[in-house]
Short mmCIF file of C-alpha atoms in Angstrom, two decimals:
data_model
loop_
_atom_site.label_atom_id
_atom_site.label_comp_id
_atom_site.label_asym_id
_atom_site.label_seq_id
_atom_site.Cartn_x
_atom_site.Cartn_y
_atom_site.Cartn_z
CA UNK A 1 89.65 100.38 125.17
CA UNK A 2 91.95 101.25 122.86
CA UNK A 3 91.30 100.95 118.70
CA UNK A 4 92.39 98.36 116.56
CA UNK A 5 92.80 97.72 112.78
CA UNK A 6 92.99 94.48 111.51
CA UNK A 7 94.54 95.29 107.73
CA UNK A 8 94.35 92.33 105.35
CA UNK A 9 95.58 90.84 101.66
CA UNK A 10 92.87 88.31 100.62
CA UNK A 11 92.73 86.74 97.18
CA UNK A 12 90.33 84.18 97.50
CA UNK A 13 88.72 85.32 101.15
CA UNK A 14 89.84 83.32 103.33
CA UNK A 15 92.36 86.01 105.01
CA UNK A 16 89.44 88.30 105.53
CA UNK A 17 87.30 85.76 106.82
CA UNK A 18 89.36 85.01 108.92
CA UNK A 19 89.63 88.50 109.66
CA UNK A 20 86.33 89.03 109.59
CA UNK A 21 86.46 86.74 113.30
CA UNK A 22 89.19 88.15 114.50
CA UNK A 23 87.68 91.43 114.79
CA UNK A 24 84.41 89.63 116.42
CA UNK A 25 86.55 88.99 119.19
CA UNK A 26 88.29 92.17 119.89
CA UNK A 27 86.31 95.46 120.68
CA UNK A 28 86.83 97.94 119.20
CA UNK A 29 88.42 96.98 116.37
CA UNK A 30 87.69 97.81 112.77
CA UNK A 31 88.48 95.94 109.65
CA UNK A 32 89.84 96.72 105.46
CA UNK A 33 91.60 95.37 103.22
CA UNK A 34 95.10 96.51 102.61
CA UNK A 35 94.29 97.43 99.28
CA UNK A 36 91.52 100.20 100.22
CA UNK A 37 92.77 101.10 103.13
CA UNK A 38 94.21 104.67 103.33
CA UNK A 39 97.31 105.16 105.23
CA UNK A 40 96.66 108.29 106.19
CA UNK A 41 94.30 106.73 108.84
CA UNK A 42 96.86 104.60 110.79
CA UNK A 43 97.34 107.58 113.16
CA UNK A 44 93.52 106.79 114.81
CA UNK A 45 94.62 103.61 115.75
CA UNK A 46 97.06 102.05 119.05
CA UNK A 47 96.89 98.59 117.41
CA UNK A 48 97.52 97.03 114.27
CA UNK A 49 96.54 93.34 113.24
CA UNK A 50 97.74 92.38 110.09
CA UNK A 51 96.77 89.35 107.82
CA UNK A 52 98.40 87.64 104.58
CA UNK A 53 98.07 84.81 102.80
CA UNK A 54 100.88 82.98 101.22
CA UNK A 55 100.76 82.06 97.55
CA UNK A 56 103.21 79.72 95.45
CA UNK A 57 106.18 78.81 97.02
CA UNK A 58 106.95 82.06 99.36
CA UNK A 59 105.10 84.64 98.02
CA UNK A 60 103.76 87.35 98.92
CA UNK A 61 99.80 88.11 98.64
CA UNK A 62 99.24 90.41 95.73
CA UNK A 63 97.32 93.09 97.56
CA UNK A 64 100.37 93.04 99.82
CA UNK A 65 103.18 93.25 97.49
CA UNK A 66 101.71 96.52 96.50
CA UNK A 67 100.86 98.20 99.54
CA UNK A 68 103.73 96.80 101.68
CA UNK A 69 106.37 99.98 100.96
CA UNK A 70 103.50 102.25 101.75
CA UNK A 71 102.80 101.30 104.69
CA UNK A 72 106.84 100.33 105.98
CA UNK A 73 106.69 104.46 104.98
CA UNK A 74 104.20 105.20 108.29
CA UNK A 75 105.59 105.82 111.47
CA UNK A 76 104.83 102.79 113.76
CA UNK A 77 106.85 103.57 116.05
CA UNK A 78 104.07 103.56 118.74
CA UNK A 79 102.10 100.98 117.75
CA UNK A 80 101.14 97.63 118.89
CA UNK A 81 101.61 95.22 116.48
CA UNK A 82 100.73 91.68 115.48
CA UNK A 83 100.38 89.31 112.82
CA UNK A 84 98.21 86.34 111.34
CA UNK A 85 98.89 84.33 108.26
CA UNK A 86 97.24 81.64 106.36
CA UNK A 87 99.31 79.22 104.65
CA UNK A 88 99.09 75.48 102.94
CA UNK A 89 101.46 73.06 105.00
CA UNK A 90 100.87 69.96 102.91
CA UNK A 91 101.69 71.72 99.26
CA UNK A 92 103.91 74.27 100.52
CA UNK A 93 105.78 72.85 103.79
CA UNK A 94 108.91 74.96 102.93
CA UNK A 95 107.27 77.99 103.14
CA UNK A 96 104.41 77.56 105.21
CA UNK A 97 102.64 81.15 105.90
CA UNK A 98 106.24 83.23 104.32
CA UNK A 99 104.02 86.21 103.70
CA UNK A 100 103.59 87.26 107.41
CA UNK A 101 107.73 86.51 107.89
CA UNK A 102 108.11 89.13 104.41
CA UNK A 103 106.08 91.75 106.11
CA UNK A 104 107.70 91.42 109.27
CA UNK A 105 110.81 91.83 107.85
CA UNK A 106 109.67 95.21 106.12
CA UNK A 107 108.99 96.92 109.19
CA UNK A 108 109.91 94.90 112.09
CA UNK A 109 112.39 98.23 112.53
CA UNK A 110 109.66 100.63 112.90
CA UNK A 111 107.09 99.16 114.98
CA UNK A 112 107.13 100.10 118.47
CA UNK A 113 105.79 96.39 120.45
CA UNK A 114 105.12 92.99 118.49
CA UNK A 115 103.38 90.90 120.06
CA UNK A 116 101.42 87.33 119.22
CA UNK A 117 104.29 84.79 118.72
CA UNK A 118 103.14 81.15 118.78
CA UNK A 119 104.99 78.06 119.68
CA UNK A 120 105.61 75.89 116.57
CA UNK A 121 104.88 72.77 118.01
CA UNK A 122 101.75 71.66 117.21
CA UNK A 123 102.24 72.65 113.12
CA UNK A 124 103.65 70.22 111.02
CA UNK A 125 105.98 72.46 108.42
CA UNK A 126 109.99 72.04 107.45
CA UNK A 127 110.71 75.65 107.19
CA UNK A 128 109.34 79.07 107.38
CA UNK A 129 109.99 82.50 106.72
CA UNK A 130 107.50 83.58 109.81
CA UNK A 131 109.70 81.86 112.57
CA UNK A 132 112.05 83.94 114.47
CA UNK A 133 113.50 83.05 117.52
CA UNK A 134 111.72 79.86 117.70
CA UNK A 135 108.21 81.06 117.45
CA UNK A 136 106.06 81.84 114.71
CA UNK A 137 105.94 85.85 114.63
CA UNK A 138 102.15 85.37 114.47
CA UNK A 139 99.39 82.91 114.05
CA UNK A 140 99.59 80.42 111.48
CA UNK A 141 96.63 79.09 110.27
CA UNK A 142 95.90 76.21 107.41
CA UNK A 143 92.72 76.69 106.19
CA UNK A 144 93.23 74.58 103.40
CA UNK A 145 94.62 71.17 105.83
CA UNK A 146 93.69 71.99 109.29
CA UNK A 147 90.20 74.12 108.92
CA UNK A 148 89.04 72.36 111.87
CA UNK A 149 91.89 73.82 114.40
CA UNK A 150 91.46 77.67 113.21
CA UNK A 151 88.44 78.56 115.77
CA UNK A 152 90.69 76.74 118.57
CA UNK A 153 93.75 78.40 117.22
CA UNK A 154 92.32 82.03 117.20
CA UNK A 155 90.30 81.88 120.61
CA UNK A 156 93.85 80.68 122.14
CA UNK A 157 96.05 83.74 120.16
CA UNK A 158 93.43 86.23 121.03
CA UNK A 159 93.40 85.28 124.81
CA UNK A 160 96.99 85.82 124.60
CA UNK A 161 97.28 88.79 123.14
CA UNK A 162 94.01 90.68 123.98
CA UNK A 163 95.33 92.08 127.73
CA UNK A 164 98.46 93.78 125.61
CA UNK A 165 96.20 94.86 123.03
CA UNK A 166 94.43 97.31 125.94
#
């Protein structure tokens, strides 16, 4: 089984809780905040989850905005990649979860494999900064509307992405 980090930006915890169960679901897979976690250590690891909130309208998470150029500095370039994001669509459907969309963005030219898209469909948004192609480049989750669909909507982005992820 090969190692996973899941790397996250949380301001008020929901990110790394969400995190947090994630990680119960993959083995193998260890967990830190973006803001502690020390680059240097990327090399132990084939796969990379990483997790943002989005504040205000389109912004970045503040542990994010500061680590962001170190990591786009790592070489990726053999690493499995993929993203989660959390994200208000009621308040903020112009920019539901931007943050993961920013970050992608930053090093979508230096990761080897992304994987984890998700249909947009069943969210109810006008515009995003995380859709490319059509798809959402990772999960989107609403923990602040839709709290009841995030176990559903992890269990069914983890079975997809899991087999890659070995």
């Amino acid at each position: 089984m090969k190692k996973t980090v899941i790397l996250f930006g949380s301001t008020t915890g929901n990110t790394e809780s969400v995190a947090q169960e994630i990680s119960k679901k993959i083995e193998n897979s260890e967990v830190f905040s973006v803001s502690s976690f020390s680059f240097a250590d990327l090399s132990k690891y084939d796969n990379i989850i990483l997790g943002t909130s989005t504040w205000g309208i389109g912004d970045l998470q503040d542990d994010w905005e500061s680590a962001l150029s170190k990591f786009s500095s790592e070489d990726l370039s053999n690493k499995t990649v993929a993203f989660f994001g959390l994200g208000d669509c009621e308040s903020y459907p112009d920019s539901f979860v931007d943050g993961i969309g920013i970050i992608y963005e930053e090093i979508k030219d230096k990761v080897g494999t992304v994987i984890g898209q998700v249909e947009t469909e069943s969210y109810s948004f006008d515009d995003s900064k995380a859709v490319f192609d059509g798809k959402f480049i990772g999960l989107p989750l609403d923990e602040d509307n839709e709290s009841d669909l995030t176990g559903s909507r992890i269990d069914n982005w983890i079975g997809e992405i899991l087999p890659q992820l070995n």
